[in-house]
PDB file of C-alpha atoms in Angstrom:
ATOM      1  CA  GLU Z 213     -11.491 -13.845 -13.386  1.00 59.00           C
ATOM      2  CA  THR Z 214     -12.182 -12.434 -10.009  1.00 72.00           C
ATOM      3  CA  GLY Z 215      -9.540 -12.517  -7.714  1.00 89.00           C
ATOM      4  CA  VAL Z 216      -9.101 -13.391  -3.834  1.00 94.00           C
ATOM      5  CA  THR Z 217     -11.625 -10.966  -1.482  1.00 95.00           C
ATOM      6  CA  GLN Z 218     -11.756 -10.673   2.179  1.00 97.00           C
ATOM      7  CA  SER Z 219     -14.530  -9.324   4.554  1.00 96.00           C
ATOM      8  CA  PRO Z 220     -14.251  -7.794   6.492  1.00 97.00           C
ATOM      9  CA  THR Z 221     -11.165  -5.119   5.525  1.00 96.00           C
ATOM     10  CA  HIS Z 222     -11.014  -3.781   9.433  1.00 96.00           C
ATOM     11  CA  LEU Z 223     -12.519  -4.881  12.604  1.00 96.00           C
ATOM     12  CA  ILE Z 224     -12.152  -3.821  16.625  1.00 98.00           C
ATOM     13  CA  LYS Z 225     -12.792  -6.208  18.720  1.00 98.00           C
ATOM     14  CA  THR Z 226     -12.219  -6.634  22.494  1.00 98.00           C
ATOM     15  CA  ARG Z 227     -10.140  -9.476  24.639  1.00 98.00           C
ATOM     16  CA  GLY Z 228     -11.698 -12.303  24.982  1.00 97.00           C
ATOM     17  CA  GLN Z 229     -14.621 -11.804  22.480  1.00 98.00           C
ATOM     18  CA  GLN Z 230     -15.142 -14.344  19.065  1.00 98.00           C
ATOM     19  CA  VAL Z 231     -14.609 -13.302  15.434  1.00 98.00           C
ATOM     20  CA  THR Z 232     -14.796 -14.819  12.077  1.00 98.00           C
ATOM     21  CA  LEU Z 233     -13.416 -14.027   8.919  1.00 98.00           C
ATOM     22  CA  ARG Z 234     -14.538 -14.563   5.272  1.00 98.00           C
ATOM     23  CA  CYS Z 235     -12.589 -15.279   2.276  1.00 97.00           C
ATOM     24  CA  SER Z 236     -13.826 -16.493  -1.050  1.00 96.00           C
ATOM     25  CA  SER Z 237     -11.568 -17.498  -3.528  1.00 92.00           C
ATOM     26  CA  GLN Z 238     -10.314 -17.216  -6.887  1.00 89.00           C
ATOM     27  CA  SER Z 239     -12.231 -18.927  -9.599  1.00 86.00           C
ATOM     28  CA  GLY Z 240     -10.826 -22.466 -10.736  1.00 85.00           C
ATOM     29  CA  HIS Z 241      -9.443 -22.849  -7.239  1.00 88.00           C
ATOM     30  CA  ASN Z 242     -10.299 -25.338  -4.436  1.00 88.00           C
ATOM     31  CA  THR Z 243      -7.645 -24.768  -1.618  1.00 90.00           C
ATOM     32  CA  VAL Z 244      -7.463 -21.975   1.319  1.00 93.00           C
ATOM     33  CA  SER Z 245      -4.707 -20.922   3.235  1.00 95.00           C
ATOM     34  CA  TRP Z 246      -5.033 -19.077   6.239  1.00 97.00           C
ATOM     35  CA  TYR Z 247      -2.358 -16.449   7.337  1.00 97.00           C
ATOM     36  CA  GLN Z 248      -1.393 -14.155  10.311  1.00 98.00           C
ATOM     37  CA  GLN Z 249       0.950 -11.542   9.569  1.00 96.00           C
ATOM     38  CA  ALA Z 250       1.590  -9.239  13.011  1.00 95.00           C
ATOM     39  CA  LEU Z 251       3.146  -5.790  12.607  1.00 91.00           C
ATOM     40  CA  GLY Z 252       6.873  -5.611  11.279  1.00 89.00           C
ATOM     41  CA  GLN Z 253       6.642  -9.614  10.771  1.00 92.00           C
ATOM     42  CA  GLY Z 254       6.219 -11.699   8.199  1.00 94.00           C
ATOM     43  CA  PRO Z 255       2.925 -13.588   7.353  1.00 96.00           C
ATOM     44  CA  GLN Z 256       2.799 -17.247   9.624  1.00 97.00           C
ATOM     45  CA  PHE Z 257       0.438 -20.181   8.030  1.00 95.00           C
ATOM     46  CA  ILE Z 258      -2.269 -20.768  10.079  1.00 97.00           C
ATOM     47  CA  PHE Z 259      -3.935 -24.073   8.825  1.00 95.00           C
ATOM     48  CA  GLN Z 260      -5.355 -24.934   4.852  1.00 93.00           C
ATOM     49  CA  TYR Z 261      -8.258 -26.361   3.797  1.00 93.00           C
ATOM     50  CA  TYR Z 262      -8.937 -28.811   0.834  1.00 89.00           C
ATOM     51  CA  ARG Z 263     -11.812 -30.422  -0.075  1.00 86.00           C
ATOM     52  CA  GLU Z 264     -13.675 -28.938   2.749  1.00 90.00           C
ATOM     53  CA  GLU Z 265     -11.394 -30.542   5.581  1.00 91.00           C
ATOM     54  CA  GLU Z 266      -8.098 -29.252   7.454  1.00 91.00           C
ATOM     55  CA  ASN Z 267      -5.113 -30.049   4.789  1.00 87.00           C
ATOM     56  CA  GLY Z 268      -2.105 -28.923   7.651  1.00 88.00           C
ATOM     57  CA  ARG Z 269      -2.086 -26.777  10.526  1.00 92.00           C
ATOM     58  CA  GLY Z 270       1.178 -24.250  12.157  1.00 92.00           C
ATOM     59  CA  ASN Z 271       1.549 -23.558  15.195  1.00 94.00           C
ATOM     60  CA  PHE Z 272      -1.650 -21.731  15.802  1.00 97.00           C
ATOM     61  CA  PRO Z 273      -3.217 -22.946  18.745  1.00 97.00           C
ATOM     62  CA  PRO Z 274      -7.151 -24.981  18.406  1.00 96.00           C
ATOM     63  CA  ARG Z 275      -8.996 -20.777  19.310  1.00 98.00           C
ATOM     64  CA  PHE Z 276      -8.088 -20.750  15.670  1.00 98.00           C
ATOM     65  CA  SER Z 277     -10.329 -23.187  13.845  1.00 97.00           C
ATOM     66  CA  GLY Z 278     -11.955 -22.904   9.973  1.00 96.00           C
ATOM     67  CA  LEU Z 279     -14.329 -23.726   8.001  1.00 96.00           C
ATOM     68  CA  GLN Z 280     -13.647 -24.430   3.675  1.00 95.00           C
ATOM     69  CA  PHE Z 281     -17.600 -24.639   2.125  1.00 93.00           C
ATOM     70  CA  PRO Z 282     -18.390 -26.796  -0.954  1.00 92.00           C
ATOM     71  CA  ASN Z 283     -17.944 -23.560  -3.166  1.00 89.00           C
ATOM     72  CA  TYR Z 284     -14.442 -23.418  -1.642  1.00 89.00           C
ATOM     73  CA  SER Z 285     -14.882 -20.221  -0.010  1.00 93.00           C
ATOM     74  CA  SER Z 286     -13.563 -20.497   3.902  1.00 96.00           C
ATOM     75  CA  GLU Z 287     -13.877 -18.607   7.328  1.00 97.00           C
ATOM     76  CA  LEU Z 288     -11.363 -18.134   9.747  1.00 98.00           C
ATOM     77  CA  ASN Z 289     -12.652 -18.223  13.439  1.00 98.00           C
ATOM     78  CA  VAL Z 290     -10.977 -17.247  16.716  1.00 98.00           C
ATOM     79  CA  ASN Z 291     -12.771 -17.900  20.393  1.00 97.00           C
ATOM     80  CA  ALA Z 292     -11.392 -16.001  23.244  1.00 97.00           C
ATOM     81  CA  LEU Z 293      -9.532 -13.079  21.384  1.00 98.00           C
ATOM     82  CA  GLU Z 294      -6.480 -12.197  23.406  1.00 98.00           C
ATOM     83  CA  LEU Z 295      -4.221  -8.914  22.468  1.00 97.00           C
ATOM     84  CA  ASP Z 296      -1.372 -10.682  20.639  1.00 97.00           C
ATOM     85  CA  ASP Z 297      -4.055 -12.001  17.995  1.00 98.00           C
ATOM     86  CA  SER Z 298      -3.819  -7.899  16.728  1.00 98.00           C
ATOM     87  CA  ALA Z 299      -2.446  -8.656  12.877  1.00 97.00           C
ATOM     88  CA  LEU Z 300      -3.900  -8.797   9.504  1.00 96.00           C
ATOM     89  CA  TYR Z 301      -4.903 -11.812   8.246  1.00 97.00           C
ATOM     90  CA  LEU Z 302      -4.291 -13.026   5.344  1.00 97.00           C
ATOM     91  CA  CYS Z 303      -6.542 -15.532   2.854  1.00 96.00           C
ATOM     92  CA  ALA Z 304      -4.467 -17.198   0.201  1.00 95.00           C
ATOM     93  CA  SER Z 305      -6.193 -19.175  -2.721  1.00 92.00           C
ATOM     94  CA  SER Z 306      -4.576 -21.914  -5.037  1.00 89.00           C
ATOM     95  CA  ARG Z 307      -5.334 -25.265  -7.276  1.00 84.00           C
ATOM     96  CA  ALA Z 308      -4.082 -28.231  -5.691  1.00 76.00           C
ATOM     97  CA  GLY Z 309      -2.998 -30.121  -8.822  1.00 69.00           C
ATOM     98  CA  ALA Z 310      -1.818 -26.582 -10.650  1.00 66.00           C
ATOM     99  CA  GLY Z 311       2.276 -28.150  -9.803  1.00 66.00           C
ATOM    100  CA  SER Z 312       3.794 -24.763  -8.566  1.00 66.00           C
ATOM    101  CA  ASN Z 313       2.058 -23.813  -5.137  1.00 77.00           C
ATOM    102  CA  GLU Z 314       1.624 -20.725  -6.356  1.00 85.00           C
ATOM    103  CA  GLN Z 315      -1.209 -19.290  -3.805  1.00 90.00           C
ATOM    104  CA  PHE Z 316      -2.747 -15.810  -4.319  1.00 92.00           C
ATOM    105  CA  PHE Z 317      -3.354 -14.120  -1.379  1.00 95.00           C
ATOM    106  CA  GLY Z 318      -6.092 -11.546  -0.673  1.00 95.00           C
ATOM    107  CA  PRO Z 319      -5.811  -7.796   0.255  1.00 94.00           C
ATOM    108  CA  GLY Z 320      -6.688  -9.476   4.270  1.00 96.00           C
ATOM    109  CA  THR Z 321      -8.481  -8.002   7.135  1.00 97.00           C
ATOM    110  CA  ARG Z 322      -6.956  -5.872  10.198  1.00 96.00           C
ATOM    111  CA  LEU Z 323      -7.777  -7.086  13.513  1.00 98.00           C
ATOM    112  CA  THR Z 324      -7.929  -4.747  16.411  1.00 97.00           C
ATOM    113  CA  VAL Z 325      -7.923  -6.520  19.841  1.00 98.00           C
ATOM    114  CA  LEU Z 326      -8.022  -3.944  22.306  1.00 97.00           C
TER     115      LEU Z 326
ATOM    116  CA  ALA P 167      10.945 -28.754   7.951  1.00 80.00           C
ATOM    117  CA  GLN P 168      11.917 -24.823   6.059  1.00 88.00           C
ATOM    118  CA  SER P 169      12.750 -21.295   7.059  1.00 94.00           C
ATOM    119  CA  VAL P 170      14.058 -18.149   4.988  1.00 96.00           C
ATOM    120  CA  THR P 171      16.426 -15.933   6.200  1.00 97.00           C
ATOM    121  CA  GLN P 172      16.052 -12.184   4.527  1.00 97.00           C
ATOM    122  CA  LEU P 173      19.341 -10.433   5.386  1.00 93.00           C
ATOM    123  CA  GLY P 174      18.716  -6.748   5.894  1.00 92.00           C
ATOM    124  CA  SER P 175      14.723  -5.436   7.020  1.00 95.00           C
ATOM    125  CA  HIS P 176      15.939  -2.372   5.439  1.00 97.00           C
ATOM    126  CA  VAL P 177      17.815  -1.605   1.927  1.00 97.00           C
ATOM    127  CA  SER P 178      17.900   1.915   0.869  1.00 97.00           C
ATOM    128  CA  VAL P 179      18.985   2.800  -2.987  1.00 97.00           C
ATOM    129  CA  SER P 180      19.287   5.840  -5.250  1.00 97.00           C
ATOM    130  CA  GLU P 181      16.836   5.946  -7.873  1.00 97.00           C
ATOM    131  CA  GLY P 182      18.023   3.648 -10.875  1.00 97.00           C
ATOM    132  CA  ALA P 183      20.630   2.568  -8.723  1.00 98.00           C
ATOM    133  CA  LEU P 184      20.883  -1.423  -8.722  1.00 98.00           C
ATOM    134  CA  VAL P 185      18.555  -3.037  -6.315  1.00 98.00           C
ATOM    135  CA  LEU P 186      19.445  -6.225  -4.567  1.00 98.00           C
ATOM    136  CA  LEU P 187      17.707  -8.559  -1.732  1.00 98.00           C
ATOM    137  CA  ARG P 188      18.811 -11.420  -0.127  1.00 98.00           C
ATOM    138  CA  CYS P 189      17.042 -14.575   0.957  1.00 98.00           C
ATOM    139  CA  ASN P 190      18.962 -17.618   1.958  1.00 97.00           C
ATOM    140  CA  TYR P 191      16.641 -20.879   2.590  1.00 96.00           C
ATOM    141  CA  SER P 192      16.618 -24.091   4.517  1.00 94.00           C
ATOM    142  CA  SER P 193      14.794 -26.958   3.954  1.00 88.00           C
ATOM    143  CA  SER P 194      15.209 -30.772   4.325  1.00 82.00           C
ATOM    144  CA  VAL P 195      13.322 -31.430   0.673  1.00 82.00           C
ATOM    145  CA  PRO P 196      13.159 -30.215  -2.581  1.00 83.00           C
ATOM    146  CA  PRO P 197      11.959 -26.807  -2.661  1.00 88.00           C
ATOM    147  CA  TYR P 198      10.260 -24.057  -4.979  1.00 91.00           C
ATOM    148  CA  LEU P 199      10.999 -20.702  -4.195  1.00 94.00           C
ATOM    149  CA  PHE P 200       8.837 -17.248  -4.215  1.00 95.00           C
ATOM    150  CA  TRP P 201       9.150 -13.930  -4.042  1.00 97.00           C
ATOM    151  CA  TYR P 202       6.499 -11.515  -3.139  1.00 97.00           C
ATOM    152  CA  VAL P 203       5.807  -7.446  -2.478  1.00 97.00           C
ATOM    153  CA  GLN P 204       3.615  -6.395  -0.627  1.00 95.00           C
ATOM    154  CA  TYR P 205       2.481  -2.176  -0.217  1.00 92.00           C
ATOM    155  CA  PRO P 206       0.859  -0.448   2.553  1.00 87.00           C
ATOM    156  CA  ASN P 207      -2.129  -1.968   3.428  1.00 81.00           C
ATOM    157  CA  GLN P 208      -2.712  -3.766   0.838  1.00 85.00           C
ATOM    158  CA  GLY P 209      -2.216  -8.217   0.296  1.00 89.00           C
ATOM    159  CA  LEU P 210       0.775 -10.013  -1.031  1.00 94.00           C
ATOM    160  CA  GLN P 211       1.564  -9.991  -5.023  1.00 94.00           C
ATOM    161  CA  LEU P 212       3.716 -12.874  -6.718  1.00 94.00           C
ATOM    162  CA  LEU P 213       6.999 -11.139  -8.051  1.00 96.00           C
ATOM    163  CA  LEU P 214       8.160 -14.312  -9.208  1.00 95.00           C
ATOM    164  CA  LYS P 215       8.853 -18.382  -8.781  1.00 93.00           C
ATOM    165  CA  TYR P 216      11.131 -21.159  -9.241  1.00 93.00           C
ATOM    166  CA  THR P 217       9.773 -24.424  -9.371  1.00 88.00           C
ATOM    167  CA  THR P 218      12.048 -26.431 -11.447  1.00 84.00           C
ATOM    168  CA  GLY P 219      14.062 -25.997 -14.567  1.00 86.00           C
ATOM    169  CA  ALA P 220      16.133 -22.694 -15.227  1.00 88.00           C
ATOM    170  CA  THR P 221      17.386 -21.368 -12.014  1.00 90.00           C
ATOM    171  CA  LEU P 222      17.829 -17.624 -13.903  1.00 95.00           C
ATOM    172  CA  VAL P 223      13.535 -16.589 -13.528  1.00 96.00           C
ATOM    173  CA  LYS P 224      12.523 -13.298 -14.600  1.00 96.00           C
ATOM    174  CA  GLY P 225       9.266 -11.598 -13.328  1.00 95.00           C
ATOM    175  CA  ILE P 226       6.909  -8.594 -13.201  1.00 95.00           C
ATOM    176  CA  ASN P 227       8.452  -4.969 -12.900  1.00 93.00           C
ATOM    177  CA  GLY P 228      12.034  -5.857 -14.328  1.00 96.00           C
ATOM    178  CA  PHE P 229      12.541  -7.854 -11.123  1.00 97.00           C
ATOM    179  CA  GLU P 230      14.722 -11.511 -11.810  1.00 97.00           C
ATOM    180  CA  ALA P 231      16.321 -13.840  -9.040  1.00 97.00           C
ATOM    181  CA  GLU P 232      18.280 -17.074  -9.407  1.00 95.00           C
ATOM    182  CA  PHE P 233      18.152 -20.200  -7.613  1.00 95.00           C
ATOM    183  CA  LYS P 234      21.626 -20.952  -6.451  1.00 94.00           C
ATOM    184  CA  LYS P 235      21.212 -24.919  -4.888  1.00 92.00           C
ATOM    185  CA  SER P 236      24.714 -25.004  -3.624  1.00 92.00           C
ATOM    186  CA  GLU P 237      24.512 -20.971  -1.856  1.00 93.00           C
ATOM    187  CA  THR P 238      21.310 -22.043  -0.556  1.00 94.00           C
ATOM    188  CA  SER P 239      19.983 -18.669  -1.907  1.00 96.00           C
ATOM    189  CA  PHE P 240      17.224 -17.301  -3.774  1.00 97.00           C
ATOM    190  CA  HIS P 241      18.242 -13.483  -4.203  1.00 98.00           C
ATOM    191  CA  LEU P 242      16.009 -10.744  -5.716  1.00 98.00           C
ATOM    192  CA  THR P 243      17.658  -8.259  -8.308  1.00 98.00           C
ATOM    193  CA  LYS P 244      16.571  -5.675 -10.533  1.00 98.00           C
ATOM    194  CA  PRO P 245      19.114  -3.054 -12.598  1.00 97.00           C
ATOM    195  CA  SER P 246      17.600  -0.229 -11.814  1.00 97.00           C
ATOM    196  CA  ALA P 247      15.258   0.951  -9.546  1.00 97.00           C
ATOM    197  CA  HIS P 248      12.049   3.082  -9.769  1.00 97.00           C
ATOM    198  CA  MET P 249      10.497   5.328  -7.262  1.00 96.00           C
ATOM    199  CA  SER P 250       7.540   2.982  -7.660  1.00 95.00           C
ATOM    200  CA  ASP P 251       9.883  -0.388  -6.661  1.00 97.00           C
ATOM    201  CA  ALA P 252       9.413   0.682  -2.514  1.00 97.00           C
ATOM    202  CA  ALA P 253       7.513  -1.796  -0.878  1.00 97.00           C
ATOM    203  CA  GLU P 254       8.084  -4.342   1.298  1.00 97.00           C
ATOM    204  CA  TYR P 255       9.797  -7.559  -0.231  1.00 98.00           C
ATOM    205  CA  PHE P 256       9.100 -10.944   1.080  1.00 98.00           C
ATOM    206  CA  CYS P 257      11.038 -14.481   0.320  1.00 98.00           C
ATOM    207  CA  ALA P 258       9.351 -17.836   0.544  1.00 96.00           C
ATOM    208  CA  VAL P 259       9.415 -21.513   0.508  1.00 94.00           C
ATOM    209  CA  SER P 260       6.962 -24.541  -0.045  1.00 90.00           C
ATOM    210  CA  PRO P 261       8.254 -28.010  -0.205  1.00 84.00           C
ATOM    211  CA  ALA P 262       8.038 -29.055  -3.749  1.00 79.00           C
ATOM    212  CA  TYR P 263       4.342 -29.912  -4.885  1.00 66.00           C
ATOM    213  CA  SER P 264       3.745 -33.603  -4.576  1.00 57.00           C
ATOM    214  CA  GLY P 265       0.321 -34.402  -4.214  1.00 59.00           C
ATOM    215  CA  ALA P 266      -3.050 -33.268  -2.613  1.00 59.00           C
ATOM    216  CA  GLY P 267      -0.994 -32.525   0.495  1.00 57.00           C
ATOM    217  CA  SER P 268       0.020 -29.593   2.617  1.00 59.00           C
ATOM    218  CA  TYR P 269       1.916 -27.059   0.454  1.00 80.00           C
ATOM    219  CA  GLN P 270       2.109 -24.087   2.855  1.00 87.00           C
ATOM    220  CA  LEU P 271       4.402 -21.398   2.429  1.00 92.00           C
ATOM    221  CA  THR P 272       6.939 -19.837   5.355  1.00 94.00           C
ATOM    222  CA  PHE P 273       7.693 -17.195   4.802  1.00 96.00           C
ATOM    223  CA  GLY P 274      11.178 -14.666   5.905  1.00 97.00           C
ATOM    224  CA  LYS P 275      10.551 -11.475   7.634  1.00 96.00           C
ATOM    225  CA  GLY P 276      10.565  -9.179   5.156  1.00 97.00           C
ATOM    226  CA  THR P 277      12.522  -6.682   3.489  1.00 98.00           C
ATOM    227  CA  LYS P 278      11.561  -2.993   3.126  1.00 97.00           C
ATOM    228  CA  LEU P 279      12.713  -1.159  -0.082  1.00 97.00           C
ATOM    229  CA  SER P 280      13.410   2.882   0.183  1.00 97.00           C
ATOM    230  CA  VAL P 281      13.718   4.486  -3.329  1.00 97.00           C
ATOM    231  CA  ILE P 282      16.004   7.708  -2.954  1.00 96.00           C
ATOM    232  CA  PRO P 283      15.061  10.588  -5.268  1.00 94.00           C
TER     233      PRO P 283
END
């Protein structure tokens, strides 16, 4: 069984640029959630995708957007990068209907904005 | 709305000593509760979870946690610390699942556990 994978592992961008992060969900999972983890903080929920549609969103501005594809993989896009966007971005997959809300996390993408 | 408070951003214990990491939650609906561990430069690994049933939950690596509804707590314990337990630990809460609605995890700020030889 393949776990959750994310790419790239590290990324450096400059302020104002745009970035796309990618996530492949675990086999059998149909839901993907994205979290932002700033240095020294707990992960914060960005949004969740189920059946290719956004299914809940945290307190993040519209310049954070996402997609889910028919194979349940997902992308997180961030436009007009700001210095405060520097963080570890975690993707988690899960299976709706499993009854436990357990989410399986990938290793994360470390984004640095200069 | 849900929130999690982890008491103590940094806990140090001696190898072989009891580990106790505290977590209190606030939830307007029945909660599911989780403990995750994060090693440096890695993602999160689930240690254990409470959904329904037995309030004492056993997880991996000898950890356990007890759900106390009256105290809104879900403290993590391990009888004897090992050097390999040094990591950051996160408590999280989500609404009890009820269909295909969003069931985001709300995390605490984490507790960094150091184990002294």
